[in-house]
XYZ file of C-alpha atoms in Angstrom:
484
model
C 166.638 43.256 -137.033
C 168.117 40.206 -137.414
C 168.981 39.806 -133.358
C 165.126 40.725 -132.999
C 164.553 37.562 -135.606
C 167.352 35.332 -133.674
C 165.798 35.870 -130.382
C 162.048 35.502 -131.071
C 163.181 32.509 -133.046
C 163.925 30.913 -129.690
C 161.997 31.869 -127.440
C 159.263 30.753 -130.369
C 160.755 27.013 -130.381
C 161.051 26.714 -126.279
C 157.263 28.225 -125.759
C 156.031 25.662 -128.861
C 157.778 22.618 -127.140
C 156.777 22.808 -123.910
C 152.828 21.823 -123.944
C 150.221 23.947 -122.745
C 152.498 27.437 -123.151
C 152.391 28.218 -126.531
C 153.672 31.450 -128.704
C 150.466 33.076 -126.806
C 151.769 33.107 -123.637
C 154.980 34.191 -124.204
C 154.156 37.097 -126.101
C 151.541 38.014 -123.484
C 154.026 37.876 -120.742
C 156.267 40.160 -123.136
C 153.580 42.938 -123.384
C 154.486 45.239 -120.762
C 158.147 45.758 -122.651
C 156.933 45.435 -126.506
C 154.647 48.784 -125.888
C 158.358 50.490 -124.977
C 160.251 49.487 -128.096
C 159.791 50.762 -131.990
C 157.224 49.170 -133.961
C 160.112 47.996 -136.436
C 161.365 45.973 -133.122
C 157.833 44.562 -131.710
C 156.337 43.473 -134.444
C 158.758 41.635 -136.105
C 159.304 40.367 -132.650
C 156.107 39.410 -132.144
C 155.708 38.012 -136.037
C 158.897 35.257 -135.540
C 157.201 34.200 -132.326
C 154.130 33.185 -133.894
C 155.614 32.247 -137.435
C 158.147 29.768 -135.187
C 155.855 28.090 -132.659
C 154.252 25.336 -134.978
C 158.087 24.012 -135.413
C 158.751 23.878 -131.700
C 155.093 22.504 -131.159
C 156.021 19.573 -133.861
C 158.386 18.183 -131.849
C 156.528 16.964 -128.367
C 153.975 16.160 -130.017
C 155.799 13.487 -132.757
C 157.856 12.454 -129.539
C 155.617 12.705 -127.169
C 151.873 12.621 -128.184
C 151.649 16.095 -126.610
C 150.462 18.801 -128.862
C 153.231 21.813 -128.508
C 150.438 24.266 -129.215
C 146.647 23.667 -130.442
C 147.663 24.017 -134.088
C 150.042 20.870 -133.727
C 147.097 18.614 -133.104
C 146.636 17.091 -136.253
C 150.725 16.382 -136.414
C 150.647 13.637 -133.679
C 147.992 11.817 -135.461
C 150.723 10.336 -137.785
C 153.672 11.590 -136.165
C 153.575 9.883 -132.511
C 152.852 6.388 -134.105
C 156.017 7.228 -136.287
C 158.056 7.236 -133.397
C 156.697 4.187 -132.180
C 157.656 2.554 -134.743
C 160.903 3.789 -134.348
C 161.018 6.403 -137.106
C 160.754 10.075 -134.189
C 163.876 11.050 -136.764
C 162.072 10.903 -139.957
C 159.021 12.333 -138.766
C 160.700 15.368 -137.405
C 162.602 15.692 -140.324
C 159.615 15.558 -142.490
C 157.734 18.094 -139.883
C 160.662 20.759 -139.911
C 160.857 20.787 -143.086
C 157.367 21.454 -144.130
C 156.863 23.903 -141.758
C 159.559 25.717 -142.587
C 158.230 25.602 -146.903
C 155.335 26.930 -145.140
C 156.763 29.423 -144.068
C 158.976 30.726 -146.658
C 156.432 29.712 -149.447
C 153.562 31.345 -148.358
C 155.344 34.152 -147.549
C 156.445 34.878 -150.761
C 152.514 34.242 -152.244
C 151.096 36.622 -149.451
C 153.364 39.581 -151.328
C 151.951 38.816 -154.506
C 148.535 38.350 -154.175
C 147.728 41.117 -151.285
C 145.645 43.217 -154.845
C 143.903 39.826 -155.365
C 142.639 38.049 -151.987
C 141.645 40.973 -149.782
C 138.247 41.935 -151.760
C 137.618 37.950 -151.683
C 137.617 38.077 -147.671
C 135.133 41.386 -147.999
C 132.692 39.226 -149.960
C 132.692 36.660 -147.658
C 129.793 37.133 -145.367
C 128.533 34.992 -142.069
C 126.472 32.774 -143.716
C 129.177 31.926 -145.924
C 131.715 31.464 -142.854
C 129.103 29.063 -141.438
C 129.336 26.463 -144.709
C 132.914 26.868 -144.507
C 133.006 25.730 -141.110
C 130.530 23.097 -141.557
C 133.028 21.773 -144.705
C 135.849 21.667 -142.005
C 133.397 19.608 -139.440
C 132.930 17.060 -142.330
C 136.426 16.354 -142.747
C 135.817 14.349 -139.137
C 134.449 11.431 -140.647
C 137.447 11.384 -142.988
C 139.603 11.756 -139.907
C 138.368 8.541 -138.734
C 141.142 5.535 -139.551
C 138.460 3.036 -139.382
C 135.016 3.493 -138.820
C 133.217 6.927 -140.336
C 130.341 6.629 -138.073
C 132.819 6.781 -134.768
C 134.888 9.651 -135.967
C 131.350 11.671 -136.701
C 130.094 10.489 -133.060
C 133.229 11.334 -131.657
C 133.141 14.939 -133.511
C 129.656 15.257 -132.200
C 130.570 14.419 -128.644
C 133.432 17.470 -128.724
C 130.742 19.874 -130.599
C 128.874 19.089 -127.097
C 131.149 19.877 -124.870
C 132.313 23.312 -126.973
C 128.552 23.834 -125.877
C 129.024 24.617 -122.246
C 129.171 27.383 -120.821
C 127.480 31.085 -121.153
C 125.630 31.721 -124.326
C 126.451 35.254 -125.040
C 124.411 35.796 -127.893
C 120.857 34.038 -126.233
C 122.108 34.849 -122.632
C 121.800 31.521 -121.530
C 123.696 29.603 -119.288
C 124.321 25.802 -120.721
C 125.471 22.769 -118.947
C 127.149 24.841 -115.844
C 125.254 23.100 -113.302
C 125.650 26.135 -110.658
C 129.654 25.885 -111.472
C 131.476 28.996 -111.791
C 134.195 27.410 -113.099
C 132.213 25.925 -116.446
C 131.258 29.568 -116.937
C 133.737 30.280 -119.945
C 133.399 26.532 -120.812
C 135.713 24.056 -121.148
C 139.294 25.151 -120.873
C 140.851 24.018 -124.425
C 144.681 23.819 -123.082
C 143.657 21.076 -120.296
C 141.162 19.217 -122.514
C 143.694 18.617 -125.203
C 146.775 17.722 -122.681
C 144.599 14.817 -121.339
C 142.569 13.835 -124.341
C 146.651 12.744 -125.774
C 149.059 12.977 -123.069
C 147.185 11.110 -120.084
C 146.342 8.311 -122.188
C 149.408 7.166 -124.192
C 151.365 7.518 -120.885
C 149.253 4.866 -119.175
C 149.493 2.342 -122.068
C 153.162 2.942 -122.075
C 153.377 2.460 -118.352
C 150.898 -0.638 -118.621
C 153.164 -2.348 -121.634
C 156.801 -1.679 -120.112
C 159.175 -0.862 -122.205
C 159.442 2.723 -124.329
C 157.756 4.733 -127.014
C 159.541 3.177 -129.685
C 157.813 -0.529 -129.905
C 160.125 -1.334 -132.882
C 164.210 -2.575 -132.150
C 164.915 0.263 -135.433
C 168.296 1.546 -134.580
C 168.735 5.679 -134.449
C 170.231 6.742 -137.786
C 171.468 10.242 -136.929
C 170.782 12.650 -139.075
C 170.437 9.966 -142.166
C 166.996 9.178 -140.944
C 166.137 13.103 -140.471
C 167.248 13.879 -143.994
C 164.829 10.842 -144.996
C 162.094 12.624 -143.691
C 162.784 16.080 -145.280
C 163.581 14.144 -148.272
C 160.202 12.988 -148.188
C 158.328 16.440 -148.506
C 160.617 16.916 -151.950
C 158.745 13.711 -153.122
C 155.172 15.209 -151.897
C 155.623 18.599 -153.419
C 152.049 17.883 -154.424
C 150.914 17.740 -151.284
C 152.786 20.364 -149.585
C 151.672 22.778 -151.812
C 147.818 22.269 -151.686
C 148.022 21.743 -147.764
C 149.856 25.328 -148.352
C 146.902 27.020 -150.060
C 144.696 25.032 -147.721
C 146.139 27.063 -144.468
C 147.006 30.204 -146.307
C 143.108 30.232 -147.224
C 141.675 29.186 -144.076
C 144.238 31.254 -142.255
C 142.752 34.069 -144.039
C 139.211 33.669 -142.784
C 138.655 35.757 -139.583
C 139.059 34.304 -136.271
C 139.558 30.344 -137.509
C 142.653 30.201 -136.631
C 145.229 27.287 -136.998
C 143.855 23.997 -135.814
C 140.913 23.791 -138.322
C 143.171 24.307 -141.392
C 145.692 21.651 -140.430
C 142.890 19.359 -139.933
C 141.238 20.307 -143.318
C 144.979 19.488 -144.588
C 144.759 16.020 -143.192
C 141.535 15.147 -144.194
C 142.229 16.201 -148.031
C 145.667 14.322 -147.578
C 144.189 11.639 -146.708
C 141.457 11.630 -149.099
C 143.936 12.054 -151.981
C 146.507 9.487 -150.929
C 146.881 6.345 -152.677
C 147.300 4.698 -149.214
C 144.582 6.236 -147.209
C 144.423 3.066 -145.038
C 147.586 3.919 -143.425
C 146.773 7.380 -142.219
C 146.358 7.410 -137.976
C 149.178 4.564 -138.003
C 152.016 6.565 -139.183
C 151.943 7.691 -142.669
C 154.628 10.662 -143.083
C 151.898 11.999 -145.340
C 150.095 13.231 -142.822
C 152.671 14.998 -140.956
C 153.845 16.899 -143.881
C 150.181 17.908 -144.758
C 149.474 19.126 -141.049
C 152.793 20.994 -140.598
C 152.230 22.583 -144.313
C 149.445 23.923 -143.137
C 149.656 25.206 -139.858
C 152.734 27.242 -140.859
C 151.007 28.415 -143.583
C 147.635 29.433 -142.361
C 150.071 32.375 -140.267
C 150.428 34.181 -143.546
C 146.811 34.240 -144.499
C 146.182 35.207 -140.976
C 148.262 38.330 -141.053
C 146.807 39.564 -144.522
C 143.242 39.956 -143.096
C 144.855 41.851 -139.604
C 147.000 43.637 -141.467
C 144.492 45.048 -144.205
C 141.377 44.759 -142.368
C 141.770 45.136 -138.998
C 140.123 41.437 -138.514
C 142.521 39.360 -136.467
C 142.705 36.083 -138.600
C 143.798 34.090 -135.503
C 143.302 34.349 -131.819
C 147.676 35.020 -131.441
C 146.666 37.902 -133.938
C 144.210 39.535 -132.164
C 147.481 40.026 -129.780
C 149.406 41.940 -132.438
C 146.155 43.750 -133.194
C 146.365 45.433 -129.468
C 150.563 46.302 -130.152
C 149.696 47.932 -133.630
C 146.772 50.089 -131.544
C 149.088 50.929 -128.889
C 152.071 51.889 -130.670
C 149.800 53.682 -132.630
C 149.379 52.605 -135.921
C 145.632 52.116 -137.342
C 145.236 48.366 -138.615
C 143.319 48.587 -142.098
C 143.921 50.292 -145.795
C 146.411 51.911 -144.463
C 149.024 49.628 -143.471
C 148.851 48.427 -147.374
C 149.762 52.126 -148.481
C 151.202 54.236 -145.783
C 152.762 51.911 -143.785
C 153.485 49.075 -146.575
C 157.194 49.088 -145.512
C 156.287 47.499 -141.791
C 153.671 45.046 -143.703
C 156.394 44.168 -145.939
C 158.816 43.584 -143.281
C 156.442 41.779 -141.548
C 156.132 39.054 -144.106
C 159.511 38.777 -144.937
C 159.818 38.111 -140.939
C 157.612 34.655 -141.574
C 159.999 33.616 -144.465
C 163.433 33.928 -142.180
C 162.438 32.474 -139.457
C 161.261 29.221 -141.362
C 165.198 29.089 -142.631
C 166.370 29.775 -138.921
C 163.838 27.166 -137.472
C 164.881 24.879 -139.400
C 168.663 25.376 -139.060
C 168.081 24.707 -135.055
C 166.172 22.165 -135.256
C 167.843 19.766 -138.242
C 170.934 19.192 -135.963
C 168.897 18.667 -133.159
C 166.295 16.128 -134.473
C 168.778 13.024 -133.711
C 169.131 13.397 -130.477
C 165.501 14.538 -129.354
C 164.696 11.356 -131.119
C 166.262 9.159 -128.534
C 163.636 10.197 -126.110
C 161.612 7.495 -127.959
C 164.093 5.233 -126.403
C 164.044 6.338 -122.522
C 162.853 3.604 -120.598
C 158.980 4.172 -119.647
C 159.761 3.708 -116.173
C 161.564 7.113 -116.200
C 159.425 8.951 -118.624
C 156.164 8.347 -117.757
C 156.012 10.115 -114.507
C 158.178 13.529 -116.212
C 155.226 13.118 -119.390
C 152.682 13.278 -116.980
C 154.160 16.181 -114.733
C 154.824 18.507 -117.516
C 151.330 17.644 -118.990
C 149.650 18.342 -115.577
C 151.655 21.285 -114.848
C 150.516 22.372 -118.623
C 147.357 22.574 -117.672
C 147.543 24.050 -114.394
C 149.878 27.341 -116.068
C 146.794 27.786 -118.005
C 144.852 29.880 -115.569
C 146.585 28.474 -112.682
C 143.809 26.710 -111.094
C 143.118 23.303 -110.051
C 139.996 22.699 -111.567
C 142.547 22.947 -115.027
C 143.751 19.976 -113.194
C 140.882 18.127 -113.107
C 139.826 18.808 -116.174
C 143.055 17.430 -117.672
C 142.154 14.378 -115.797
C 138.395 13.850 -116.477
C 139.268 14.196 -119.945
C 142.628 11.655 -119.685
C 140.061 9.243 -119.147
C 137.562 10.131 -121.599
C 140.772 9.587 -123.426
C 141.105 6.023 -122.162
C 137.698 4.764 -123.049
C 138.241 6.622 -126.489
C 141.220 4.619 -126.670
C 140.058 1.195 -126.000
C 137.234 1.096 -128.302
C 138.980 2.701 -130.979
C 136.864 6.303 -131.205
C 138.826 9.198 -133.247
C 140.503 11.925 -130.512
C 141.687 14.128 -133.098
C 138.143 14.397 -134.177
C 136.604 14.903 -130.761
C 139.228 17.959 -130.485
C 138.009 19.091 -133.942
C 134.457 18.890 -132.997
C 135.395 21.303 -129.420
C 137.197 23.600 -131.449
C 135.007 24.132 -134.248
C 131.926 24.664 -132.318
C 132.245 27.932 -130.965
C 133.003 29.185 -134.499
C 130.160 27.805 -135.855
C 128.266 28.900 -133.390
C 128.826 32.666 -133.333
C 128.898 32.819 -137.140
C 125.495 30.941 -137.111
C 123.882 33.392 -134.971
C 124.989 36.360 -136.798
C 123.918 35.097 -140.217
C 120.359 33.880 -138.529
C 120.050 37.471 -137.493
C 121.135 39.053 -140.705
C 119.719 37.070 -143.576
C 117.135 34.900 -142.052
C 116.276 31.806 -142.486
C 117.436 31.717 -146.478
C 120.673 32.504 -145.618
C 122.053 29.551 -147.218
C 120.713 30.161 -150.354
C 123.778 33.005 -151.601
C 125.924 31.637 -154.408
C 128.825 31.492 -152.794
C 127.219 29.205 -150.159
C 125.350 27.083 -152.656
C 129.156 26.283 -153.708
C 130.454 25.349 -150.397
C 126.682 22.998 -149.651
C 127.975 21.153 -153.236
C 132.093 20.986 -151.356
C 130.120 19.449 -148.511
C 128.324 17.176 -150.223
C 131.640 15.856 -152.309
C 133.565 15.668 -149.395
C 130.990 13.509 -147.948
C 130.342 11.121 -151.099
C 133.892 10.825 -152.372
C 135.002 7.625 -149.002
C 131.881 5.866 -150.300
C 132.370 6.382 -153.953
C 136.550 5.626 -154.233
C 135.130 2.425 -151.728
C 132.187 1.322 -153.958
C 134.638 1.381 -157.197
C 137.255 -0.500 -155.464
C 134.479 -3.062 -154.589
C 133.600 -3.151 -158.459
C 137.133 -3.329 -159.222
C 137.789 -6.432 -156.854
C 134.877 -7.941 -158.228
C 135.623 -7.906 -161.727
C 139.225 -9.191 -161.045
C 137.629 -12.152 -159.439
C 135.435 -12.777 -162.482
C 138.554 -12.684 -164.899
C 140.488 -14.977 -162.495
């Protein structure tokens, strides 16, 4: 068991750090020999995989602005202008060890309250799921650094493009424009590698120099221990970015990306520095990689006991458990309880074994904020392109990467919220399907069920509380000036 752990642990941490792969792929292209082996080898096989990917996924994209996997998306926000700054150490440090919490953390809460949440998730029904989708969409305006009204326009313009594509549910064909290609929509892979990578690659290459704009010497593994340092002095935080993603992860089909952003935007809603979020506040890497790492605990509940796949990657186990024969439901809570079990326990160890790789290694992948641009523009830009292209190996995946590296640009210049653009295009389909299913099922009242009265009054704080903490600090200001 513990060779099984070792090995998906790595090949976990290479298919994280190497954009546009992802845990996904790699257990795909492991299929046709996981349906040969025992259950008590796949699975856990297939558990440290997708328990270890966020951690490898951290690390290109604090380096690199290049999201490892979708759920490291919100992680550059913060991290990347860390490293400019000179500071790649500290925020890896700070990433690595969250994730790894995360992981051992929720772990250990998924054992004891498997009695407690599942008959929450039964309750839950689609009209609910579509309020608490809507209460992840308004965290975009608290994404935004500066201006709320761009980071809503920019979420709007990604719920737009999530939009193209066939309808399956109306049968309608939206935005295609007689392409085949635009069929099945937007490709998310591509649209993410040049919404990040494309851009910061051209301002590095149009500036000179390297990532790291600060002179900060490299402070081995003194400024990595700063950084995991720095999650002991946020346990606060860690642990209700924790219950964020184990709750979200939870929800059928969500999925990573929107509980690390729902992390972020409560981080930075709570932080008594919320102006310095987007320009590299360690804050919001630890609240992002929290999350993420948690939200694959939550995820594996509802598979497990339900037979719901919490996450797309689950959906993959789903189709193992089926074919090696085990039914996915009650029964892997009573008559299988000692794979669930294991299962679990396979999310705690390979947080410790993450983390023991990639603590020594943090120092020196730090330097690469130091290459010359010259040199690592043109490799940035490769490996994003050819990240794209391994997607569904087509060159339209190449052109999409590049249509959208200059959306990126423009987005760029004028200061418009990416992260929330990528929220928006991730969100939508979600909201979508969930919307049409709780149209059909409870009409038009469906919002009026208690439990979606609740999340309508979560919206409405979320939405009131920037204005509120900004009109108090105005009063504040104002009466100091009257004293003085």
């Amino acid at each position: 068991m513990w060779l099984v752990i070792a090995a998906g642990t790595l090949i976990g941490l290479i298919f994280g750090v190497v954009p546009g792969i992802s845990g996904m792929l790699a257990i795909t292209l492991m299929l046709p020999f996981l349906f040969v082996m025992s259950p008590m080898v796949a699975l856990p096989l297939i558990m440290t995989i997708m328990a270890i990917q966020f951690q490898g996924g951290a690390i290109s994209a604090i380096l690199l602005n290049l999201p490892g996997t979708p759920g490291s998306s919100a992680t550059l926000i913060d991290g990347f202008p860390m490293t400019e700054r000179g500071e790649g150490g500290r925020a890896l440090g700070a990433a690595q060890a969250a994730s790894a919490l995360g992981n051992i953390l929720t772990a250990l809460v998924a054992l004891a309250v498997i009695p407690l949440i599942l008959p929450m998730i039964v309750a839950l029904r689609s009209a609910d799921m579509v309020f608490i989708i809507l209460l992840g969409l308004t965290f975009i305006g608290v994404l935004a650094s500066g201006s709320m009204i761009k980071g809503l326009l920019s979420g709007g313009v990604g719920l737009m493009i999530s939009f193209v594509g066939f309808q399956p549910t109306t049968g309608s064909e939206r935005f295609i424009f007689d392409n085949l290609y635009l069929y099945d929509g937007i490709p998310l892979i591509p649209l993410m590698l040049g919404l990040f990578a494309i851009p910061e690659m051209v301002a590095l290459a149009t500036r000179g120099g390297h990532i790291a704009q600060s002179q900060v010497p490299i402070k081995g593994m003194a400024d990595v221990w700063r950084g995991v340092m720095d999650v002991f002095r946020h346990k606060s935080l860690v642990l209700r970015s924790q219950l964020i993603g184990f709750l979200v992860g939870a929800l059928p089909g969500v999925g990573a990306s929107p509980a690390t952003f729902m992390a972020y935007g409560h981080a930075r809603q709570t932080s008594k520095n919320p102006e310095t979020f987007g320009k590299g506040n360690v804050e919001g890497v630890i609240a992002a990689e929290s999350a993420n790492n948690a939200c694959e605990s939550g995820a594996l509940l509802t598979t497990l006991a339900l037979g719901i796949p919490g996450s797309p990657i689950m959906a993959l186990l789903l189709g193992v458990m089926t074919m090696q024969g085990l039914i996915p439901g009650p029964d892997m809570l009573t008559k299988n309880l000692d794979l669930s079990i294991t299962l679990i326990w396979v999310i705690a160890v390979s947080g410790v074994l993450g983390i023991a790789i990639c603590l020594p290694l943090a120092p020196r992948l730090s330097r690469v904020a130091f290459i010359p641009g010259s040199l690592l523009v043109p490799i940035v830009l490769v490996l994003a392109l050819t990240g794209a292209f391994s997607y569904h190996a087509r060159f339209e995946d190449v052109v999409v990467a590049v249509i959208f590296g200059l959306i990126g640009l423009i987005m760029r210049r004028f200061d418009y919220n990416r992260p929330a653009l990528l929220l928006g295009f991730i969100l939508g389909p979600i909201f979508e399907k969930f919307f049409f299913i709780a149209l059909k099922a409870d009409g038009p009242y469906f919002f009026m069920r208690p439990i979606s009265l609740a999340l309508i009054a979560a919206i409405i704080a979320v939405i009131a509380i920037g204005p509120l903490k900004a009109l108090i600090k105005g009063v504040k200001s104002r009466r100091g000036e009257v004293k003085a």
